[in-house]
XYZ file of C-alpha atoms in Angstrom:
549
model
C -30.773 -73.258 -54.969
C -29.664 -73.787 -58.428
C -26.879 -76.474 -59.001
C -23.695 -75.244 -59.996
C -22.881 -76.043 -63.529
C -20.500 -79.274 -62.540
C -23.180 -80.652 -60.165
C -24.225 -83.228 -62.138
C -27.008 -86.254 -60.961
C -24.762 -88.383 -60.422
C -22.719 -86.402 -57.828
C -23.333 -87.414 -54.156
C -24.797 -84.201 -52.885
C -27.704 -84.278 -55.899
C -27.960 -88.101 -55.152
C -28.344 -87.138 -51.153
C -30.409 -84.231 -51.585
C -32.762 -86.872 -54.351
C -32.776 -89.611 -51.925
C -33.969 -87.454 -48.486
C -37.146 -85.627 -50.747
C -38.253 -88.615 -52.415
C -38.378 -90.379 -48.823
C -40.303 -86.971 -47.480
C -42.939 -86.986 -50.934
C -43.815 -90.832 -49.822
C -44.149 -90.120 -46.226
C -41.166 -91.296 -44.245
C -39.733 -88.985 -41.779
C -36.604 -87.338 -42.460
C -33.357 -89.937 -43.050
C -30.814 -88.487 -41.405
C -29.602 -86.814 -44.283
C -28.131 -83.508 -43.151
C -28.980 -80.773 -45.178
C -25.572 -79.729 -45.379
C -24.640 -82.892 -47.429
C -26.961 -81.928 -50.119
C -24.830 -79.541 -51.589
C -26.745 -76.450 -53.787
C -29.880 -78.677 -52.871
C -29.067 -77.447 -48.982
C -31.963 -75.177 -48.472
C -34.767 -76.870 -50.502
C -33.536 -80.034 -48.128
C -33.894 -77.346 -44.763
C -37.287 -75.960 -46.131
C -38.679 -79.833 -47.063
C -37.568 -81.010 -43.549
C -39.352 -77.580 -41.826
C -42.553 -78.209 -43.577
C -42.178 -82.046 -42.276
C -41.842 -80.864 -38.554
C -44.156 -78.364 -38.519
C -47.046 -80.529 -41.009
C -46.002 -83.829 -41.780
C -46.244 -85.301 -44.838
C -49.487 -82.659 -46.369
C -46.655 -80.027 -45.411
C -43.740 -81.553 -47.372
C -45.947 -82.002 -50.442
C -47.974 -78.579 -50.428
C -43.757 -77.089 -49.784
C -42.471 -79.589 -52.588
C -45.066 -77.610 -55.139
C -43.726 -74.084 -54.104
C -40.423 -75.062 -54.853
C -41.001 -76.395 -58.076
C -42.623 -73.345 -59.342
C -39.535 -71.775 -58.748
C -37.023 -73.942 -59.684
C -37.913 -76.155 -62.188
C -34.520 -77.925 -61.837
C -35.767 -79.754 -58.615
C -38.289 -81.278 -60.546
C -35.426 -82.807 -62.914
C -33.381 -83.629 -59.648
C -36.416 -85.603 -58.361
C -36.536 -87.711 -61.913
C -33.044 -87.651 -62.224
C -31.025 -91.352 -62.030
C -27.533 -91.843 -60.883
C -24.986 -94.849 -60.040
C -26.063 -95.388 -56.310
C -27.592 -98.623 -55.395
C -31.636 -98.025 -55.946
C -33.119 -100.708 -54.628
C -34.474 -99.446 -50.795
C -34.833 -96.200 -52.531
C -38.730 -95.377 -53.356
C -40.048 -94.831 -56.825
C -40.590 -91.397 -58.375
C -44.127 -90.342 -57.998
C -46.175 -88.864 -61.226
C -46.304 -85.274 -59.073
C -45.965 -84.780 -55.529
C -49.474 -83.466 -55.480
C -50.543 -87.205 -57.137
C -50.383 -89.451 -54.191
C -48.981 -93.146 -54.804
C -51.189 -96.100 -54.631
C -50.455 -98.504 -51.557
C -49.126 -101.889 -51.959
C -52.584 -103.149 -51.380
C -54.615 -101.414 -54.707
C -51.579 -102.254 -56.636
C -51.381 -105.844 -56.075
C -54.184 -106.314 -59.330
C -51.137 -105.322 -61.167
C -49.713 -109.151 -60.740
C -52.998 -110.245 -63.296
C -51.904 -107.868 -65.654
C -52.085 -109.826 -69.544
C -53.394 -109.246 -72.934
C -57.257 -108.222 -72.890
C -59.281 -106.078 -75.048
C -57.627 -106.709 -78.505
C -59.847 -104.681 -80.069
C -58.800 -101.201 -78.386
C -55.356 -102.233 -79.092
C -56.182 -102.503 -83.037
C -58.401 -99.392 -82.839
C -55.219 -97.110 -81.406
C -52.730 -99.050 -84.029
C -54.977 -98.160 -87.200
C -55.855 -94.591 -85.478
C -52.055 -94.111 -85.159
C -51.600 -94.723 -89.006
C -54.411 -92.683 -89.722
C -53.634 -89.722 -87.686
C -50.105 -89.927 -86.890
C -49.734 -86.973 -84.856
C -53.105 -87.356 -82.426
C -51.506 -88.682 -79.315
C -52.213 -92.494 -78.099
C -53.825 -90.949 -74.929
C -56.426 -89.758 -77.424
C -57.141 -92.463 -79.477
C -57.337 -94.835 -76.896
C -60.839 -92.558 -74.976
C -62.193 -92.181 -78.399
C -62.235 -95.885 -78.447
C -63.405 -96.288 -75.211
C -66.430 -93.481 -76.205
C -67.273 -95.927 -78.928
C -67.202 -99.445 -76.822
C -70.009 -96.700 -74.272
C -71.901 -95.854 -76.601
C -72.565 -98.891 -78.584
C -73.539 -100.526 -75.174
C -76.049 -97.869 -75.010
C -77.277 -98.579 -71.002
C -77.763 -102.175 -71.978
C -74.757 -103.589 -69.723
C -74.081 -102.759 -66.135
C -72.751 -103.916 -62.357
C -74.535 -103.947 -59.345
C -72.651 -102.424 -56.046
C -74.949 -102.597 -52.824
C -78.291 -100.658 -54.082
C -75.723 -98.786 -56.854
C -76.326 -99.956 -60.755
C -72.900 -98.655 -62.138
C -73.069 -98.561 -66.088
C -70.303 -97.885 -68.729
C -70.758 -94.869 -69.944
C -68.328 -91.693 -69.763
C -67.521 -88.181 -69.743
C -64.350 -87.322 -71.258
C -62.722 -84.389 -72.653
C -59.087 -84.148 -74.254
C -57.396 -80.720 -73.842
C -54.579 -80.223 -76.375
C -53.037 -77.589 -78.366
C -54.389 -77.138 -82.142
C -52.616 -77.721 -84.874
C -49.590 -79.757 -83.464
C -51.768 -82.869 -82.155
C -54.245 -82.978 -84.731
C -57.505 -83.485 -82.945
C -59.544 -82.905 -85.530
C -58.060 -85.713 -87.216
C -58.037 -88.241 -84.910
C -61.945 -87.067 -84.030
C -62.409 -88.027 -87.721
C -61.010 -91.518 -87.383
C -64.274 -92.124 -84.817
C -66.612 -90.191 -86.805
C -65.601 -92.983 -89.486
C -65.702 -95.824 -87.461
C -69.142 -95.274 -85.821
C -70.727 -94.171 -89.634
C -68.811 -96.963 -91.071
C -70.810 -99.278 -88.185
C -73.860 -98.114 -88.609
C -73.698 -96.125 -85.226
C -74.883 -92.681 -86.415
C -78.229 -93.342 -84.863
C -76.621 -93.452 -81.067
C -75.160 -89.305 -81.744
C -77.083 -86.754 -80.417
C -76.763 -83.440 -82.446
C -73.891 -81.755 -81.765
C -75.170 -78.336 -80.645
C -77.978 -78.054 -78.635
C -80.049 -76.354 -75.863
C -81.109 -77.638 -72.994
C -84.453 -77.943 -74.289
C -83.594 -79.271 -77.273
C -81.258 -81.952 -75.404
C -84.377 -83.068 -73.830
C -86.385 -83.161 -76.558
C -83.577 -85.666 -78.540
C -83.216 -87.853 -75.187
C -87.141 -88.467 -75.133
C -89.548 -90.232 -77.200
C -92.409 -87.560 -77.647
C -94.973 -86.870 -80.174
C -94.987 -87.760 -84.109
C -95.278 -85.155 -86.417
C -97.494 -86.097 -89.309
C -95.816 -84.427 -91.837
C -92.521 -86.590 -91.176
C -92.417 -88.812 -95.034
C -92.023 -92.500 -94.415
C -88.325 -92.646 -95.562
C -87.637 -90.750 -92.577
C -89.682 -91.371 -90.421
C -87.711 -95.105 -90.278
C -84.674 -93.126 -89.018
C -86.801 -91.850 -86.594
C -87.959 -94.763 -84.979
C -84.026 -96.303 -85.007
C -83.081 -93.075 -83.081
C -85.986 -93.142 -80.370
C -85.367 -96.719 -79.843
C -82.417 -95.462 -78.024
C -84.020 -92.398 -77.429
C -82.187 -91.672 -74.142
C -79.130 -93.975 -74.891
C -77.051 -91.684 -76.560
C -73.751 -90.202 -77.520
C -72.497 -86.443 -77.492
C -69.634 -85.330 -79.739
C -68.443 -81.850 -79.152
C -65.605 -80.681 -81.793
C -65.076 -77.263 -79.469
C -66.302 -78.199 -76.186
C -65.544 -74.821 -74.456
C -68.339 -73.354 -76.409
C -70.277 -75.355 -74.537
C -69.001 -74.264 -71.484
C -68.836 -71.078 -71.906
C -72.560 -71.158 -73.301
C -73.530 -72.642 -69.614
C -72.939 -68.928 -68.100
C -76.084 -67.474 -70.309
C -79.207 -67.725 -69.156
C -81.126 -69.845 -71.461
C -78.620 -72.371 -70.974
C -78.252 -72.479 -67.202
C -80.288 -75.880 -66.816
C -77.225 -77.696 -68.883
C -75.545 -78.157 -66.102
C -77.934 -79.588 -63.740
C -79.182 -81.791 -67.000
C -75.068 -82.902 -67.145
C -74.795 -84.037 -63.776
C -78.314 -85.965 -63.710
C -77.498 -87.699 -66.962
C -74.012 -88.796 -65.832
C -75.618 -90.940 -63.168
C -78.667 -92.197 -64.854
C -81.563 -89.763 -63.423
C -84.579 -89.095 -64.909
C -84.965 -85.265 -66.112
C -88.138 -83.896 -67.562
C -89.155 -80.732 -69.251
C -92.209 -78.737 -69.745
C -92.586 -76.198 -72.725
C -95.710 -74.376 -73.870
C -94.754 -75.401 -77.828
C -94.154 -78.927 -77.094
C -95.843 -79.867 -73.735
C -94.149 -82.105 -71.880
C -91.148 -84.425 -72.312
C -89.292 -86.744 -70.331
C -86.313 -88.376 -70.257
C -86.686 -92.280 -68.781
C -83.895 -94.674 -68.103
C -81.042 -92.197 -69.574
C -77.309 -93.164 -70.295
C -75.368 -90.270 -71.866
C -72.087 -90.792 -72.687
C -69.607 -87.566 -73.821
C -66.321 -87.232 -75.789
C -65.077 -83.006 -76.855
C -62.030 -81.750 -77.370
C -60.650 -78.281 -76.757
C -57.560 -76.496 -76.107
C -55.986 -74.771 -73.365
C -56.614 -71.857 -73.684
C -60.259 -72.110 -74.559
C -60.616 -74.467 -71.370
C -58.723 -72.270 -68.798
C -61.143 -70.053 -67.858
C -63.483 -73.419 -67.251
C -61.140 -75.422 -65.371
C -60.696 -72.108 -62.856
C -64.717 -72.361 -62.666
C -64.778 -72.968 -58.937
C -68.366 -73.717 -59.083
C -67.496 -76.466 -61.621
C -65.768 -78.170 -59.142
C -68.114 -77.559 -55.900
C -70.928 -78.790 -58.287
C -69.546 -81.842 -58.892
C -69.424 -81.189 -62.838
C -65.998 -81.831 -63.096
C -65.998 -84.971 -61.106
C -67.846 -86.913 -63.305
C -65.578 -85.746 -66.380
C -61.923 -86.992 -67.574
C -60.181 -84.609 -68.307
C -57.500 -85.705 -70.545
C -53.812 -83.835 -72.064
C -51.424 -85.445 -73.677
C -48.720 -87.251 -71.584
C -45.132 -86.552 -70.949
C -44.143 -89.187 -73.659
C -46.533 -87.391 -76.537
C -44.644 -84.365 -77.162
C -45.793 -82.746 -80.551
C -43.816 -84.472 -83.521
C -44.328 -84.171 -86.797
C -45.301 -87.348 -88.535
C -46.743 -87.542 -92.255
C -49.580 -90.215 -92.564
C -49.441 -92.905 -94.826
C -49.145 -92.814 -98.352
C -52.848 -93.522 -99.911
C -56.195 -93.546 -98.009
C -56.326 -94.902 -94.814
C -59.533 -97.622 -95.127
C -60.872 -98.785 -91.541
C -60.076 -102.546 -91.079
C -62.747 -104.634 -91.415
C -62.016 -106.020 -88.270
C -62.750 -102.943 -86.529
C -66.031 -102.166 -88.185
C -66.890 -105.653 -87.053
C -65.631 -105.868 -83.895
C -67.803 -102.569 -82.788
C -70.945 -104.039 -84.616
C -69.959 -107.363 -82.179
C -70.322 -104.990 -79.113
C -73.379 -103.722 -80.553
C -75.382 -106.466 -81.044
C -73.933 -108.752 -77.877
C -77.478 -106.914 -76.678
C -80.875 -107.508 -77.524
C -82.033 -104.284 -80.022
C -84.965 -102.411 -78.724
C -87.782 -101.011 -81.076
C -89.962 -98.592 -81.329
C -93.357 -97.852 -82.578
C -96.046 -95.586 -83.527
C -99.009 -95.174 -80.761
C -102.028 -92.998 -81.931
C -105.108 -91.769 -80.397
C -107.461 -90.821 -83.225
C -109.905 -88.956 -81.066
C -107.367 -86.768 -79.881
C -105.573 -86.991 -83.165
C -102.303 -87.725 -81.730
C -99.217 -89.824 -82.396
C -95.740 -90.748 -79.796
C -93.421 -92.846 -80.012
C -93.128 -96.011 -77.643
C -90.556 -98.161 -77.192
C -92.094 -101.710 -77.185
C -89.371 -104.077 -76.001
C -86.530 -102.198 -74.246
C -84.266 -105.007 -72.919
C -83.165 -105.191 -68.748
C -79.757 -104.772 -68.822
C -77.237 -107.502 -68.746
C -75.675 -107.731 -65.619
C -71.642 -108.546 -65.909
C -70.224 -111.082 -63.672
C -66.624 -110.315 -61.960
C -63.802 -112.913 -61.438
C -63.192 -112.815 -57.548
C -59.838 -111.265 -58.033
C -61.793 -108.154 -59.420
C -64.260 -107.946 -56.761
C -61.130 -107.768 -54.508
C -59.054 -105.833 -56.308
C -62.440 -102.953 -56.957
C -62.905 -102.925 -53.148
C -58.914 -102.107 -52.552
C -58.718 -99.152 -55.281
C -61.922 -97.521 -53.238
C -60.556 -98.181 -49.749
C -57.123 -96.384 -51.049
C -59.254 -93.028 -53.072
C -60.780 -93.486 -48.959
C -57.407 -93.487 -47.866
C -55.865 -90.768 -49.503
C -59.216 -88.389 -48.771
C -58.920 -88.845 -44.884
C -55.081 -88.690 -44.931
C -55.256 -84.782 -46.190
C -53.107 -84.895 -48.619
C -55.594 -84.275 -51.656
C -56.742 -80.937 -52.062
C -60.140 -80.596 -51.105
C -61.131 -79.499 -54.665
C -60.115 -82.605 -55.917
C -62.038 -84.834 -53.410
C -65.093 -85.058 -55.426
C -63.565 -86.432 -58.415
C -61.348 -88.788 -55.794
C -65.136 -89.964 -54.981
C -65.316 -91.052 -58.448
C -62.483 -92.449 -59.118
C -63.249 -96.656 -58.476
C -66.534 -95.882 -60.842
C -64.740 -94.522 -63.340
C -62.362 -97.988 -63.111
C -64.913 -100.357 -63.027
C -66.699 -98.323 -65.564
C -63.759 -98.790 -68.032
C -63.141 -102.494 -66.805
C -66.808 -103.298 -68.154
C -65.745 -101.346 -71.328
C -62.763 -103.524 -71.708
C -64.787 -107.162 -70.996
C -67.443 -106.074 -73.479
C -64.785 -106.156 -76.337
C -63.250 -109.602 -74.983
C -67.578 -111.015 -74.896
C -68.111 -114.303 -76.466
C -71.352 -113.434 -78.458
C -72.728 -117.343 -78.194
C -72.199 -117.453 -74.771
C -74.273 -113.887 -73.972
C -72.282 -113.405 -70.797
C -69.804 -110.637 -69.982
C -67.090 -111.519 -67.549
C -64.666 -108.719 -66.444
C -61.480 -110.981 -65.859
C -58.455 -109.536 -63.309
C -56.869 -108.685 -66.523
C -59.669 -106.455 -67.765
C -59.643 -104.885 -64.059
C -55.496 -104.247 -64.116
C -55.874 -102.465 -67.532
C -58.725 -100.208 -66.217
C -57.255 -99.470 -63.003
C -53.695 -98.532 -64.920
C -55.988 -95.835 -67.479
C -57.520 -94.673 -64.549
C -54.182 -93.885 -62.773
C -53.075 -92.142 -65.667
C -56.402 -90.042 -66.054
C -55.599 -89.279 -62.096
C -52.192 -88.143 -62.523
C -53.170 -85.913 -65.197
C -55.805 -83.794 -63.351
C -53.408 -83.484 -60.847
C -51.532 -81.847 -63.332
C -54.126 -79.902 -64.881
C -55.294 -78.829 -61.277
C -51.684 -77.925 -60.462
C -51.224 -75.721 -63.312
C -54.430 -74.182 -62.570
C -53.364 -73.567 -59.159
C -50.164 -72.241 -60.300
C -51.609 -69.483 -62.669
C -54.009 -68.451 -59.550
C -51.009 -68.452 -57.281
C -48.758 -66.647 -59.737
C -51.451 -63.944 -59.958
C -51.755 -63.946 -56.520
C -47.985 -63.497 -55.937
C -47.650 -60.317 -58.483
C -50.864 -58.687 -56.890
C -48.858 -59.066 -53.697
C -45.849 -57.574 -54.926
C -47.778 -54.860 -56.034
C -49.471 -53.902 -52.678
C -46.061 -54.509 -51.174
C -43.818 -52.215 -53.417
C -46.290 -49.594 -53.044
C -46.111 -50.073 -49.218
C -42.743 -50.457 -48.728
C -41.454 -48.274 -46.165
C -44.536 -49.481 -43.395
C -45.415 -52.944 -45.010
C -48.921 -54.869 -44.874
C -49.960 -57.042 -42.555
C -51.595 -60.700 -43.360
C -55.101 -59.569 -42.822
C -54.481 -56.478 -44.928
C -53.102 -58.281 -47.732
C -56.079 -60.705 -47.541
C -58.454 -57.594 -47.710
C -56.582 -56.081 -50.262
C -56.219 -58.873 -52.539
C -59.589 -60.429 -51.803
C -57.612 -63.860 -51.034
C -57.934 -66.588 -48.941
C -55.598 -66.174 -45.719
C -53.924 -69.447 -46.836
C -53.489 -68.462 -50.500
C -51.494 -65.419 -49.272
C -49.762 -67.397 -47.165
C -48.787 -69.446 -49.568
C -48.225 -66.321 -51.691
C -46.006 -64.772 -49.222
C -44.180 -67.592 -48.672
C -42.688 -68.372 -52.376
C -41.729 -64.414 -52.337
C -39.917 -65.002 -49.041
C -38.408 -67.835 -50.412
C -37.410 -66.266 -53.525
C -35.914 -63.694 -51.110
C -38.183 -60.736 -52.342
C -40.279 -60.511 -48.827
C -39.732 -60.456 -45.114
C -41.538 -60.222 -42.568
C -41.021 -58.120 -39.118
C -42.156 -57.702 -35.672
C -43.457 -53.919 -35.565
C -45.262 -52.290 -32.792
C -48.274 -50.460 -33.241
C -49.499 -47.428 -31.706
C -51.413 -49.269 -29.133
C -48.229 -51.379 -27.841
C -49.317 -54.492 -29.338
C -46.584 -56.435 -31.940
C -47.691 -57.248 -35.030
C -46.369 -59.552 -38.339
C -45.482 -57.002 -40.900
C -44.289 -58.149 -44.370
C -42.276 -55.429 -46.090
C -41.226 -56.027 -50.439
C -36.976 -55.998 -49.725
C-alpha cells in the first residue's frame, strides 16, 4: 500500500486515490473513481469502497481507522494538498472517527468577532510567562478561573434545566517538555493575586473530607478570631468551589480503594448541581446545598492510560462530564526560554477577574449558636438567586442547531457508543463556555450578562476542538486495546497453525468481544498475516477457520 518513493501528492493517482476517500469519510457514495487509477493507493481505495457496500458510511470510517494504524502514510495522503482544482472537493476532517458538523450548526460561524478580551490577555501574558505550556492549556486554566469566580451565581434556563458555568477539565501532556507545572503556577498567581484563594478547595481530600469543605457545619470553639474570619469567607461559598489537582491520576487511581469509592458518585452529583449529604459518627451530619464544583488537574499519559481504558468511567458517565484536553497538532514541544526578569501579572488581569467576581452580589456568613445545647454552625445569611443571562436570538438558534447535530450524529451510528454520553454533553459544555465568555465582556453598571452570537461562535469553536481531541484520545485508546488484541491473536494463531481457530474460539480464548476480533482479524488479514478457510468438520458441517500464514 505504501507509495513508491516518486509518488509524490501531487501525482494524479495520490490526488485520485485523496479525492475518492475524502468523499467516502463525508458520506458520499463512491465517485466513480476506479480503484485502479489510484495507483499504490489501489487496495486501500478497493477495501474503503467494500466497507461502503457492505456498511455505508459507519463502515468506511470504522475501515478508514484500520488502515491508518497500519499505514500511517494514508493519514498524510488524506492531509496532503496538490495542484488540482479544490473547490467541489470536501474539507479534511480532524479524524475520520470525528464526524463534521453540518452546514446548519456551522452557520454561527458567520457572527464570529472579537469577544472576551480578557481570555485573550490571560493566554498572551501566560504565554510570556510559561513559554512552553501550550495555548490549549492556558486558555482552560482561564476558563477554570472565569467558573470559579462566578461561583453558581450566573446561569441559563433550558426547559426545567438550570445550566451553570462551571467545568471539569483535565489536560493530559507529557512532563517536562510542556511545562505544566508552570503554566498551573501562572493561575495559582492570578487567583492569589485576586484574592480568590477562598473559592479552592484543598487539594487532596477524601470523600468525607470533600463533604465536610463543601458544607457549612459546626464551629469549633477553639478556632482564634483571626481565623475564624477566613472561615466565614470560605463557608460563604461553602459549596461554590474550585478543585486544583497538580497529579490528577492519583486521584483516579485512589477511586479504586475502598474508602474512596463514594468519589465518584460525589463527582458526578456535583457536576450537575445535586445535593449530596454525609453522615459520620465524629462529625454527625453534613450536607452539601446548592453545590457548583468546578475542576482543573493535569496529568500525563502515562499516568492517565490506565484511567481513560476504565470502561466503567465511561458507562458511568464520569468521563462525560470531563474535558479531556492534549495538546494540539500545532503545539509540538519547543523549547522556548521565558523572559528575561520576573514575569509580574498585569494589572489588568488581576482586575479584570476581580470584575467577574464582584459583577455578583457577595454572600455572607455568620455564626448561629444554641447555648443550651452549647453549639455553634455556620449560616449563610444572604446567598444571592442567581443571575439569569439573557441570549441574543442568533444564540438561541444557533444552541438549538449544535444539539440537533450531537442528535444527529448519535442516531446516524457513526459515533462509537462509548462516546455517546459525552456527545450528550456536548451543547452544555458550549453554552457553558459561551456564559464563561459573556461574563468577561459584562458591563458591571448595567448588572446584565448578555451572551452575544460572537460569545456563542467562540464557545462552539473550543468545544469542537475539545471534541476532536477525545476522539483522538479515544482512538489511541482503542488502538492500544486493539493492538493487544491483535498480538494475543497472533499468538493463539501461531501456536495453532496447522488446524487454525475459529471466530468463536478466538473470542473464548482471548476473552474478546466477537467484533473486536473481528476487527482484530481483519487488520492481520489485511496486513497479509491471516486467512481464513472453509474446513469441514467431523460432523460434515463447513466452518470459517482462520489459520496465522
Amino acid at each position: 500500500m505504501t507509495p513508491a518513493a516518486g509518488d509524490t501528492p501531487g501525482d494524479r493517482p495520490s490526488a485520485n486515490a485523496r479525492h475518492a476517500i475524502q468523499s467516502l469519510l463525508h458520506g458520499a457514495a463512491p465517485n466513480g473513481t476506479a480503484p485502479e487509477d489510484c495507483g499504490p493507493w489501489r487496495d486501500a481505495v478497493t477495501a474503503l469502497y467494500d466497507a461502503y457496500a457492505d456498511d455505508g458510511t459507519p463502515g468506511v470510517r470504522r475501515a478508514y481507522d484500520r488502515l491508518c494504524r497500519l499505514e500511517p502514510a494514508l493519514i498524510a495522503l488524506i492531509a496532503g494538498d496538490d495542484a488540482e482544482d479544490t473547490s467541489e472537493r470536501p474539507a479534511p476532517i480532524p479524524g475520520a472517527a470525528c464526524p463534521p458538523l453540518p452546514a446548519s450548526a456551522r452557520a454561527i460561524e458567520a457572527h464570529a468577532a472579537p469577544c472576551a478580551a480578557w481570555l485573550d490577555e490571560y493566554i498572551a501574558f501566560a504565554a510570556q510567562a510559561a513559554p512552553m505550556t501550550p495555548a490549549s492549556f492556558h486558555e482552560v486554566a482561564a476558563l477554570f478561573a472565569a467558573a470559579l469566580a462566578i461561583a453558581r451565581r450566573l446561569c441559563v434556563r433550558s426547559g426545567t434545566l438550570t445550566i451553570y458555568p462551571n467545568l471539569y477539565a483535565i489536560y493530559i501532556a507529557r512532563s517536562g517538555v510542556y511545562t505544566k507545572t508552570t503554566g498551573l503556577g501562572v493561575l495559582t498567581s492570578l487567583l492569589d493575586m485576586a484574592g480568590l484563594n477562598h473559592l479552592l478547595l484543598p487539594s487532596k481530600m477524601s470523600p468525607e473530607a470533600l463533604v465536610s469543605n463543601m458544607s457549612l457545619g459546626t464551629v469549633d470553639d477553639r478556632l482564634p478570631d483571626h481565623k475564624l474570619a477566613r472561615v466565614l469567607r470560605q463557608k460563604a461559598f461553602a459549596a461554590q468551589r474550585g478543585w486544583l489537582r497538580e497529579e490528577a491520576s492519583a486521584l483516579f487511581s485512589s477511586m479504586k480503594r475502598d474508602f474512596n469509592t463514594e468519589l465518584v458518585e460525589y463527582l458526578l452529583s456535583l457536576y450537575d448541581g445535586g445535593s449530596i449529604s454525609s453522615s459520620t459518627i465524629t462529625r454527625g451530619n453534613d450536607e452539601v446545598v446548592d453545590p457548583y464544583l468546578s475542576f482543573f488537574g493535569v496529568s500525563n499519559p502515562v499516568l492517565m492510560q490506565p484511567h481513560l481504558a476504565n470502561q466503567s468511567h465511561w458507562g458511568n458517565g464520569l468521563w462525560s462530564r470531563f474535558v479531556p484536553l492534549v495538546p494540539g497538532a500545532d503545539e509540538q514541544p519547543v523549547y522556548r526560554a521565558p523572559g528575561a526578569g520576573a514575569q509580574t501579572l498585569p494589572p489588568t488581569l488581576i482586575s479584570g477577574l476581580r470584575q467577574i467576581y464582584r459583577l455578583f452580589p457577595e454572600p455572607l456568613c455568620d455564626v448561629r449558636s444554641d447555648e443550651k445545647k452549647g453549639i455553634k454552625w455556620f449560616e449563610v445569611v444572604n446567598m444571592p438567586a442567581p443571575l439569569e443571562a439573557t441570549l441574543a436570538p442568533e444564540v438561541h438558534m444557533a444552541w438549538h442547531a449544535y444539539r440537533r447535530a450531537m442528535f444527529d450524529l448519535l442516531i446516524a451510528g457513526d459515533i462509537d457508543p462509548v462516546l455517546e454520553p459525552s456527545y450528550s454533553r456536548f451543547s452544555t459544555h458550549a453554552i457553558k463556555t459561551a456564559l464563561l465568555l459573556a461574563a468577561m465582556d459584562a458591563d458591571p453598571e448595567r448588572g446584565d450578562v448578555v451572551v452575544e452570537a460572537a460569545h456563542f461562535a467562540r464557545a462552539q469553536a473550543i468545544v469542537e476542538r475539545w471534541r476532536a481531541i477525545l476522539h483522538q484520545l479515544w482512538g489511541e485508546q482503542r488502538g492500544t486495546e486493539e493492538s493487544d488484541l491483535m498480538r494475543r491473536c497472533e499468538r493463539y494463531l501461531k501456536k495453532q497453525r496447522a488446524g487454525g481457530m475459529t471466530l468463536r474460539e478466538l473470542c473464548q480464548a482471548t476473552g474478546a468481544l466477537k467484533r473486536d476480533v473481528e476487527g482484530a482479524l481483519d487488520m492481520l488479514r489485511r496486513a497479509g498475516k491471516v486467512d481464513a478457510v472453509e474446513v469441514k468438520k467431523a460432523n460434515g458441517r463447513m466452518v470459517e477457520v482462520w489459520r496465522w500464514q
